[in-house]
Amino acid sequence: MVIKFSDKMNLLTGSEIRELLKLTEKPDIISFAGGLPAPELFPIEELKRIAVCVMEESGKQALQYSTTEGFLPLRKHIAERMLAKNKIKTDPSHILMTSGSQMGLDFSARVFLNKDDIVLLESPSYLGAINAFKASEAKFIEVPTDKEGMIISELEKNLGKEERVKMIYVIPDFQNPSGRTWSLERRQKFMEIVNKYEIPVIEDNPYGELRFEKEILPALKALDTKGLVVYLGTFSKVLVPGYRLGWVCASAEKLEKYNFIEQASSLQASTISQMEVSKYMDLYNLDDHIAKIKEVYRKRRDIMLKTMDEEFPEGVEYTRPEGGLFTWVILPEYINARNMALECIEKKVAYVPGGSFFPNGGHENTFRMNYSCMPEEKIIEGIQRIAEVIKKNMK
Ligand code: PMP
């Protein structure tokens, strides 16, 4: 029997990262490949108490369907947090709950993109977003970035000449995969250009609150005077990913479209997840929990960078993130990080080759390293093993 799938299915393959994660699940592998939060830091006892409390107080409501917009008390918590942390002035009516921000990315593609439309994004960019946009048969223009963020002159070059640019996708805080954060000045200049060309921006911010030093910078959405920015938030990295809870914050006109798509796709985000997270925020201080995670991640980042400084040979560059989960390594151009990953797996250490983070290919001399998930002694051991393999590959 020959099944005829839709043409779109030819554009989608399983994420390389998910395939690699399967390989690295073996307990004896030191894996810097995933992007997972550290499970030993999940507040399990507190969430257990919350689950019982929600069931006892409002079990019927928690187990029932609810609105597409989402649970109002949770959206109030989110609006307050966005103001306090990201300087975004908003209210619950501009927030739509989704099943993780990945769903917000998928919806963004469906809201804005037709076949052959162009998405401008940072080079490199988040693989999960690239795949979500590919499903709408979009094309990509990668805008070069430096350590302050997207290079504005390069952005403007493309906005000036390309009519089919329908959206710009960016991760200004502790970007996945590069770990980089845009400076305030770059954010302001970016918004000036965006306002001039009036192109919708998808600002994806799962890591912004995981800042280890200095102050959180205002989100692009906080600098948005024309309602062009669609902001995607999530509880995955600051609390736990298992509830699958994210949100979209956007102007009324745009949010309505997201709402229609959600009605057609999943009806709503999980009622019980929303009620539990909301109750957690009533009874506990999320900031205290985030402070605990940051302390552990900061130490892990420090030990990773220190060991890289000591062990990696000259000619290898890497970013020094001020927060988030990742650092990004650039090898000399003649080394292929995809081939080298196989040598590393033989030595029982893993990372994600960087090529997949560039939708138009190339850059095979790069890789992404996650530091949130391994204890400090394993980080040292793992980096030493990778350093050995790099040295073997150096000319
Ligand atoms: N955006 C970025 C940049 C991410 O790194 C991730 C998760 N790795 C997501 C979105 C999706 O997160 P979630 O669906 O769990 O909210």
mmCIF file of C-alpha atoms in Angstrom, residues 41-303:
data_model
loop_
_atom_site.group_PDB
_atom_site.id
_atom_site.type_symbol
_atom_site.label_atom_id
_atom_site.label_comp_id
_atom_site.label_asym_id
_atom_site.label_seq_id
_atom_site.Cartn_x
_atom_site.Cartn_y
_atom_site.Cartn_z
ATOM 1 C CA LEU A 41 16.195 21.126 40.934
ATOM 2 C CA PHE A 42 12.503 20.564 40.188
ATOM 3 C CA PRO A 43 10.444 21.614 43.257
ATOM 4 C CA ILE A 44 8.748 18.215 43.477
ATOM 5 C CA GLU A 45 7.577 18.393 47.109
ATOM 6 C CA GLU A 46 6.015 21.815 46.600
ATOM 7 C CA LEU A 47 4.307 20.767 43.367
ATOM 8 C CA LYS A 48 3.001 17.617 45.022
ATOM 9 C CA ARG A 49 1.389 19.742 47.702
ATOM 10 C CA ILE A 50 -0.016 22.087 45.061
ATOM 11 C CA ALA A 51 -1.504 19.198 43.062
ATOM 12 C CA VAL A 52 -3.379 17.917 46.136
ATOM 13 C CA CYS A 53 -4.486 21.420 47.030
ATOM 14 C CA VAL A 54 -5.891 22.111 43.521
ATOM 15 C CA MET A 55 -7.717 18.765 43.474
ATOM 16 C CA GLU A 56 -9.224 19.304 46.892
ATOM 17 C CA GLU A 57 -10.202 22.943 46.352
ATOM 18 C CA SER A 58 -11.314 22.879 42.726
ATOM 19 C CA GLY A 59 -10.992 19.395 41.265
ATOM 20 C CA LYS A 60 -14.038 19.661 39.036
ATOM 21 C CA GLN A 61 -12.848 22.884 37.451
ATOM 22 C CA ALA A 62 -9.273 21.620 37.087
ATOM 23 C CA LEU A 63 -10.356 18.498 35.229
ATOM 24 C CA GLN A 64 -12.818 20.288 32.939
ATOM 25 C CA TYR A 65 -12.317 22.044 29.578
ATOM 26 C CA SER A 66 -11.715 25.766 29.939
ATOM 27 C CA THR A 67 -11.269 28.846 27.753
ATOM 28 C CA THR A 68 -8.774 29.126 24.920
ATOM 29 C CA GLU A 69 -7.400 32.372 26.422
ATOM 30 C CA GLY A 70 -6.348 30.529 29.567
ATOM 31 C CA PHE A 71 -6.824 30.624 33.327
ATOM 32 C CA LEU A 72 -7.261 34.271 34.307
ATOM 33 C CA PRO A 73 -5.426 34.234 37.683
ATOM 34 C CA LEU A 74 -2.389 32.699 35.939
ATOM 35 C CA ARG A 75 -2.481 35.318 33.188
ATOM 36 C CA LYS A 76 -2.577 37.984 35.914
ATOM 37 C CA HIS A 77 0.548 36.497 37.510
ATOM 38 C CA ILE A 78 2.235 36.445 34.107
ATOM 39 C CA ALA A 79 1.331 40.065 33.299
ATOM 40 C CA GLU A 80 2.760 41.195 36.660
ATOM 41 C CA ARG A 81 5.943 39.229 36.099
ATOM 42 C CA MET A 82 6.445 40.559 32.596
ATOM 43 C CA LEU A 83 6.297 44.076 33.960
ATOM 44 C CA ALA A 84 8.595 43.373 36.896
ATOM 45 C CA LYS A 85 11.188 41.376 34.940
ATOM 46 C CA ASN A 86 11.017 42.418 31.294
ATOM 47 C CA LYS A 87 9.569 45.959 31.644
ATOM 48 C CA ILE A 88 6.614 44.974 29.444
ATOM 49 C CA LYS A 89 3.427 46.842 30.242
ATOM 50 C CA THR A 90 0.574 44.499 29.454
ATOM 51 C CA ASP A 91 -2.566 42.922 30.935
ATOM 52 C CA PRO A 92 -4.206 39.469 30.915
ATOM 53 C CA SER A 93 -6.382 40.331 27.901
ATOM 54 C CA HIS A 94 -3.209 40.449 25.790
ATOM 55 C CA ILE A 95 -1.985 37.047 26.964
ATOM 56 C CA LEU A 96 -2.961 33.691 25.455
ATOM 57 C CA MET A 97 -1.854 30.472 27.156
ATOM 58 C CA THR A 98 -0.319 27.773 24.911
ATOM 59 C CA SER A 99 1.110 24.289 25.391
ATOM 60 C CA GLY A 100 4.706 25.493 25.690
ATOM 61 C CA SER A 101 6.275 28.254 23.639
ATOM 62 C CA GLN A 102 6.993 25.702 20.919
ATOM 63 C CA MET A 103 3.291 25.888 20.167
ATOM 64 C CA GLY A 104 3.594 29.675 19.981
ATOM 65 C CA LEU A 105 6.300 29.205 17.342
ATOM 66 C CA ASP A 106 4.142 26.838 15.307
ATOM 67 C CA PHE A 107 1.201 29.242 15.571
ATOM 68 C CA SER A 108 3.413 32.161 14.500
ATOM 69 C CA ALA A 109 4.210 30.349 11.278
ATOM 70 C CA ARG A 110 0.532 29.696 10.645
ATOM 71 C CA VAL A 111 -0.488 33.261 11.480
ATOM 72 C CA PHE A 112 2.086 35.039 9.318
ATOM 73 C CA LEU A 113 3.561 32.769 6.643
ATOM 74 C CA ASN A 114 2.492 31.679 3.196
ATOM 75 C CA LYS A 115 4.539 29.377 0.967
ATOM 76 C CA ASP A 116 7.855 31.018 -0.070
ATOM 77 C CA ASP A 117 7.496 33.903 2.362
ATOM 78 C CA ILE A 118 10.727 34.907 4.016
ATOM 79 C CA VAL A 119 11.615 34.758 7.698
ATOM 80 C CA LEU A 120 14.599 36.793 8.834
ATOM 81 C CA LEU A 121 16.386 35.239 11.784
ATOM 82 C CA GLU A 122 19.643 35.316 13.668
ATOM 83 C CA SER A 123 22.438 33.213 12.260
ATOM 84 C CA PRO A 124 22.523 30.722 14.020
ATOM 85 C CA SER A 125 18.969 30.271 15.388
ATOM 86 C CA TYR A 126 16.844 27.807 17.388
ATOM 87 C CA LEU A 127 16.338 24.547 15.518
ATOM 88 C CA GLY A 128 12.804 24.013 16.874
ATOM 89 C CA ALA A 129 11.715 27.361 15.433
ATOM 90 C CA ILE A 130 13.370 26.673 12.087
ATOM 91 C CA ASN A 131 11.436 23.394 11.854
ATOM 92 C CA ALA A 132 8.145 25.043 12.856
ATOM 93 C CA PHE A 133 8.581 27.705 10.159
ATOM 94 C CA LYS A 134 9.667 25.157 7.547
ATOM 95 C CA ALA A 135 6.311 23.440 7.946
ATOM 96 C CA SER A 136 4.733 26.565 6.425
ATOM 97 C CA GLU A 137 7.069 26.240 3.428
ATOM 98 C CA ALA A 138 8.854 29.460 4.339
ATOM 99 C CA LYS A 139 12.318 30.493 3.181
ATOM 100 C CA PHE A 140 15.008 31.891 5.458
ATOM 101 C CA ILE A 141 17.438 34.737 5.350
ATOM 102 C CA GLU A 142 20.050 34.422 8.060
ATOM 103 C CA VAL A 143 21.108 37.771 9.447
ATOM 104 C CA PRO A 144 24.688 37.774 10.745
ATOM 105 C CA THR A 145 25.095 38.407 14.475
ATOM 106 C CA ASP A 146 27.950 39.656 16.589
ATOM 107 C CA LYS A 147 28.347 39.660 20.348
ATOM 108 C CA GLU A 148 25.778 42.447 20.748
ATOM 109 C CA GLY A 149 23.072 40.720 18.708
ATOM 110 C CA MET A 150 21.716 40.961 15.184
ATOM 111 C CA ILE A 151 23.860 43.272 13.030
ATOM 112 C CA ILE A 152 21.508 46.120 12.185
ATOM 113 C CA SER A 153 23.068 47.139 8.871
ATOM 114 C CA GLU A 154 22.692 43.527 7.652
ATOM 115 C CA LEU A 155 19.080 43.457 8.821
ATOM 116 C CA GLU A 156 18.265 46.680 7.023
ATOM 117 C CA LYS A 157 19.939 45.503 3.822
ATOM 118 C CA ASN A 158 17.471 42.618 3.619
ATOM 119 C CA LEU A 159 14.410 44.572 4.690
ATOM 120 C CA GLY A 160 15.088 47.126 1.984
ATOM 121 C CA LYS A 161 15.320 44.673 -0.886
ATOM 122 C CA GLU A 162 13.090 41.726 0.016
ATOM 123 C CA GLU A 163 9.366 42.233 -0.314
ATOM 124 C CA ARG A 164 8.376 38.818 0.955
ATOM 125 C CA VAL A 165 9.799 39.248 4.453
ATOM 126 C CA LYS A 166 6.800 38.436 6.648
ATOM 127 C CA MET A 167 8.392 38.162 10.035
ATOM 128 C CA ILE A 168 11.603 38.438 11.997
ATOM 129 C CA TYR A 169 12.344 35.764 14.598
ATOM 130 C CA VAL A 170 14.782 36.560 17.408
ATOM 131 C CA ILE A 171 15.941 35.308 20.825
ATOM 132 C CA PRO A 172 17.602 38.386 22.350
ATOM 133 C CA ASP A 173 18.382 36.807 25.760
ATOM 134 C CA PHE A 174 20.893 33.955 26.173
ATOM 135 C CA GLN A 175 20.136 32.741 22.726
ATOM 136 C CA ASN A 176 19.720 29.089 21.868
ATOM 137 C CA PRO A 177 22.225 28.026 20.531
ATOM 138 C CA SER A 178 24.828 30.810 20.902
ATOM 139 C CA GLY A 179 24.265 31.881 24.519
ATOM 140 C CA ARG A 180 24.533 35.506 23.397
ATOM 141 C CA THR A 181 22.442 38.438 24.669
ATOM 142 C CA TRP A 182 21.661 41.603 22.767
ATOM 143 C CA SER A 183 22.851 44.911 24.247
ATOM 144 C CA LEU A 184 20.275 47.580 25.112
ATOM 145 C CA GLU A 185 21.557 49.804 22.330
ATOM 146 C CA ARG A 186 21.122 47.015 19.779
ATOM 147 C CA ARG A 187 17.580 46.383 21.021
ATOM 148 C CA GLN A 188 16.724 50.054 20.572
ATOM 149 C CA LYS A 189 18.242 50.260 17.092
ATOM 150 C CA PHE A 190 16.500 47.048 16.087
ATOM 151 C CA MET A 191 13.120 48.442 17.132
ATOM 152 C CA GLU A 192 13.797 51.677 15.220
ATOM 153 C CA ILE A 193 14.324 49.670 12.040
ATOM 154 C CA VAL A 194 11.365 47.394 12.717
ATOM 155 C CA ASN A 195 9.129 50.414 13.247
ATOM 156 C CA LYS A 196 10.341 51.889 9.982
ATOM 157 C CA TYR A 197 9.544 48.764 7.938
ATOM 158 C CA GLU A 198 6.609 47.598 10.104
ATOM 159 C CA ILE A 199 7.448 43.899 10.037
ATOM 160 C CA PRO A 200 6.099 41.627 12.822
ATOM 161 C CA VAL A 201 8.750 40.358 15.222
ATOM 162 C CA ILE A 202 8.547 37.096 17.143
ATOM 163 C CA GLU A 203 10.537 37.582 20.362
ATOM 164 C CA ASP A 204 11.188 34.191 21.954
ATOM 165 C CA ASN A 205 12.347 34.482 25.555
ATOM 166 C CA PRO A 206 12.562 31.200 27.459
ATOM 167 C CA TYR A 207 15.875 32.011 29.192
ATOM 168 C CA GLY A 208 15.720 35.731 30.040
ATOM 169 C CA GLU A 209 15.108 35.257 33.765
ATOM 170 C CA LEU A 210 18.084 32.921 34.086
ATOM 171 C CA ARG A 211 20.530 35.814 34.277
ATOM 172 C CA PHE A 212 23.535 35.044 36.490
ATOM 173 C CA GLU A 213 24.997 38.544 36.625
ATOM 174 C CA LYS A 214 23.923 42.125 35.945
ATOM 175 C CA GLU A 215 20.338 43.286 35.398
ATOM 176 C CA ILE A 216 17.747 41.792 33.052
ATOM 177 C CA LEU A 217 17.493 44.089 29.999
ATOM 178 C CA PRO A 218 14.121 45.354 28.739
ATOM 179 C CA ALA A 219 12.500 42.997 26.252
ATOM 180 C CA LEU A 220 11.994 44.162 22.661
ATOM 181 C CA LYS A 221 8.285 44.051 23.489
ATOM 182 C CA ALA A 222 8.938 46.695 26.169
ATOM 183 C CA LEU A 223 10.352 48.990 23.474
ATOM 184 C CA ASP A 224 7.557 48.248 21.006
ATOM 185 C CA THR A 225 5.471 51.351 20.308
ATOM 186 C CA LYS A 226 3.555 50.017 17.281
ATOM 187 C CA GLY A 227 2.373 46.640 18.569
ATOM 188 C CA LEU A 228 4.655 44.778 16.150
ATOM 189 C CA VAL A 229 6.290 42.421 18.641
ATOM 190 C CA VAL A 230 4.743 39.071 19.511
ATOM 191 C CA TYR A 231 6.371 37.923 22.758
ATOM 192 C CA LEU A 232 6.619 34.211 23.603
ATOM 193 C CA GLY A 233 7.152 33.179 27.228
ATOM 194 C CA THR A 234 7.297 29.784 28.948
ATOM 195 C CA PHE A 235 7.486 28.100 32.347
ATOM 196 C CA SER A 236 9.717 25.349 30.956
ATOM 197 C CA LYS A 237 13.076 26.721 32.035
ATOM 198 C CA VAL A 238 12.121 28.729 35.136
ATOM 199 C CA LEU A 239 9.854 26.097 36.710
ATOM 200 C CA VAL A 240 9.391 22.752 34.897
ATOM 201 C CA PRO A 241 8.749 21.816 31.253
ATOM 202 C CA GLY A 242 6.388 18.948 32.090
ATOM 203 C CA TYR A 243 3.291 21.122 32.514
ATOM 204 C CA ARG A 244 3.810 22.240 28.879
ATOM 205 C CA LEU A 245 2.836 25.816 29.592
ATOM 206 C CA GLY A 246 3.826 28.849 27.595
ATOM 207 C CA TRP A 247 2.126 32.033 26.504
ATOM 208 C CA VAL A 248 1.839 34.531 23.684
ATOM 209 C CA CYS A 249 1.623 38.256 24.477
ATOM 210 C CA ALA A 250 0.589 40.399 21.520
ATOM 211 C CA SER A 251 -1.626 43.230 20.316
ATOM 212 C CA ALA A 252 -5.369 42.432 20.278
ATOM 213 C CA GLU A 253 -5.505 42.095 16.495
ATOM 214 C CA LYS A 254 -2.625 39.613 16.374
ATOM 215 C CA LEU A 255 -3.617 37.694 19.495
ATOM 216 C CA GLU A 256 -7.057 37.048 18.067
ATOM 217 C CA LYS A 257 -5.462 35.182 15.144
ATOM 218 C CA TYR A 258 -3.379 33.091 17.531
ATOM 219 C CA ASN A 259 -6.536 32.343 19.481
ATOM 220 C CA PHE A 260 -8.354 31.137 16.334
ATOM 221 C CA ILE A 261 -5.458 28.852 15.457
ATOM 222 C CA GLU A 262 -5.355 27.449 18.970
ATOM 223 C CA GLN A 263 -9.087 26.729 18.848
ATOM 224 C CA ALA A 264 -8.482 24.735 15.672
ATOM 225 C CA SER A 265 -5.400 22.956 16.929
ATOM 226 C CA SER A 266 -5.719 22.039 20.616
ATOM 227 C CA LEU A 267 -8.694 24.057 21.937
ATOM 228 C CA GLN A 268 -6.672 25.256 24.930
ATOM 229 C CA ALA A 269 -3.627 24.659 27.127
ATOM 230 C CA SER A 270 -4.120 22.097 29.926
ATOM 231 C CA THR A 271 -6.560 23.430 32.552
ATOM 232 C CA ILE A 272 -4.981 21.480 35.382
ATOM 233 C CA SER A 273 -1.439 22.578 34.501
ATOM 234 C CA GLN A 274 -2.532 26.209 34.460
ATOM 235 C CA MET A 275 -4.333 25.941 37.786
ATOM 236 C CA GLU A 276 -1.390 24.215 39.434
ATOM 237 C CA VAL A 277 1.174 26.711 38.211
ATOM 238 C CA SER A 278 -1.091 29.572 39.245
ATOM 239 C CA LYS A 279 -1.540 28.077 42.721
ATOM 240 C CA TYR A 280 2.228 27.570 42.949
ATOM 241 C CA MET A 281 2.681 31.272 42.243
ATOM 242 C CA ASP A 282 0.056 32.125 44.905
ATOM 243 C CA LEU A 283 1.702 30.048 47.606
ATOM 244 C CA TYR A 284 5.414 30.170 46.766
ATOM 245 C CA ASN A 285 7.819 32.756 45.487
ATOM 246 C CA LEU A 286 8.943 31.786 41.979
ATOM 247 C CA ASP A 287 11.877 34.185 42.364
ATOM 248 C CA ASP A 288 13.241 32.063 45.231
ATOM 249 C CA HIS A 289 13.107 28.974 43.056
ATOM 250 C CA ILE A 290 14.767 30.764 40.136
ATOM 251 C CA ALA A 291 17.495 32.029 42.469
ATOM 252 C CA LYS A 292 18.258 28.405 43.422
ATOM 253 C CA ILE A 293 18.473 27.220 39.830
ATOM 254 C CA LYS A 294 20.604 30.167 38.800
ATOM 255 C CA GLU A 295 23.089 29.457 41.569
ATOM 256 C CA VAL A 296 23.615 25.903 40.334
ATOM 257 C CA TYR A 297 23.710 26.822 36.631
ATOM 258 C CA ARG A 298 26.114 29.694 37.247
ATOM 259 C CA LYS A 299 28.567 27.355 38.963
ATOM 260 C CA ARG A 300 28.227 24.845 36.132
ATOM 261 C CA ARG A 301 28.809 27.546 33.531
ATOM 262 C CA ASP A 302 31.863 28.779 35.426
ATOM 263 C CA ILE A 303 33.378 25.316 35.637
#
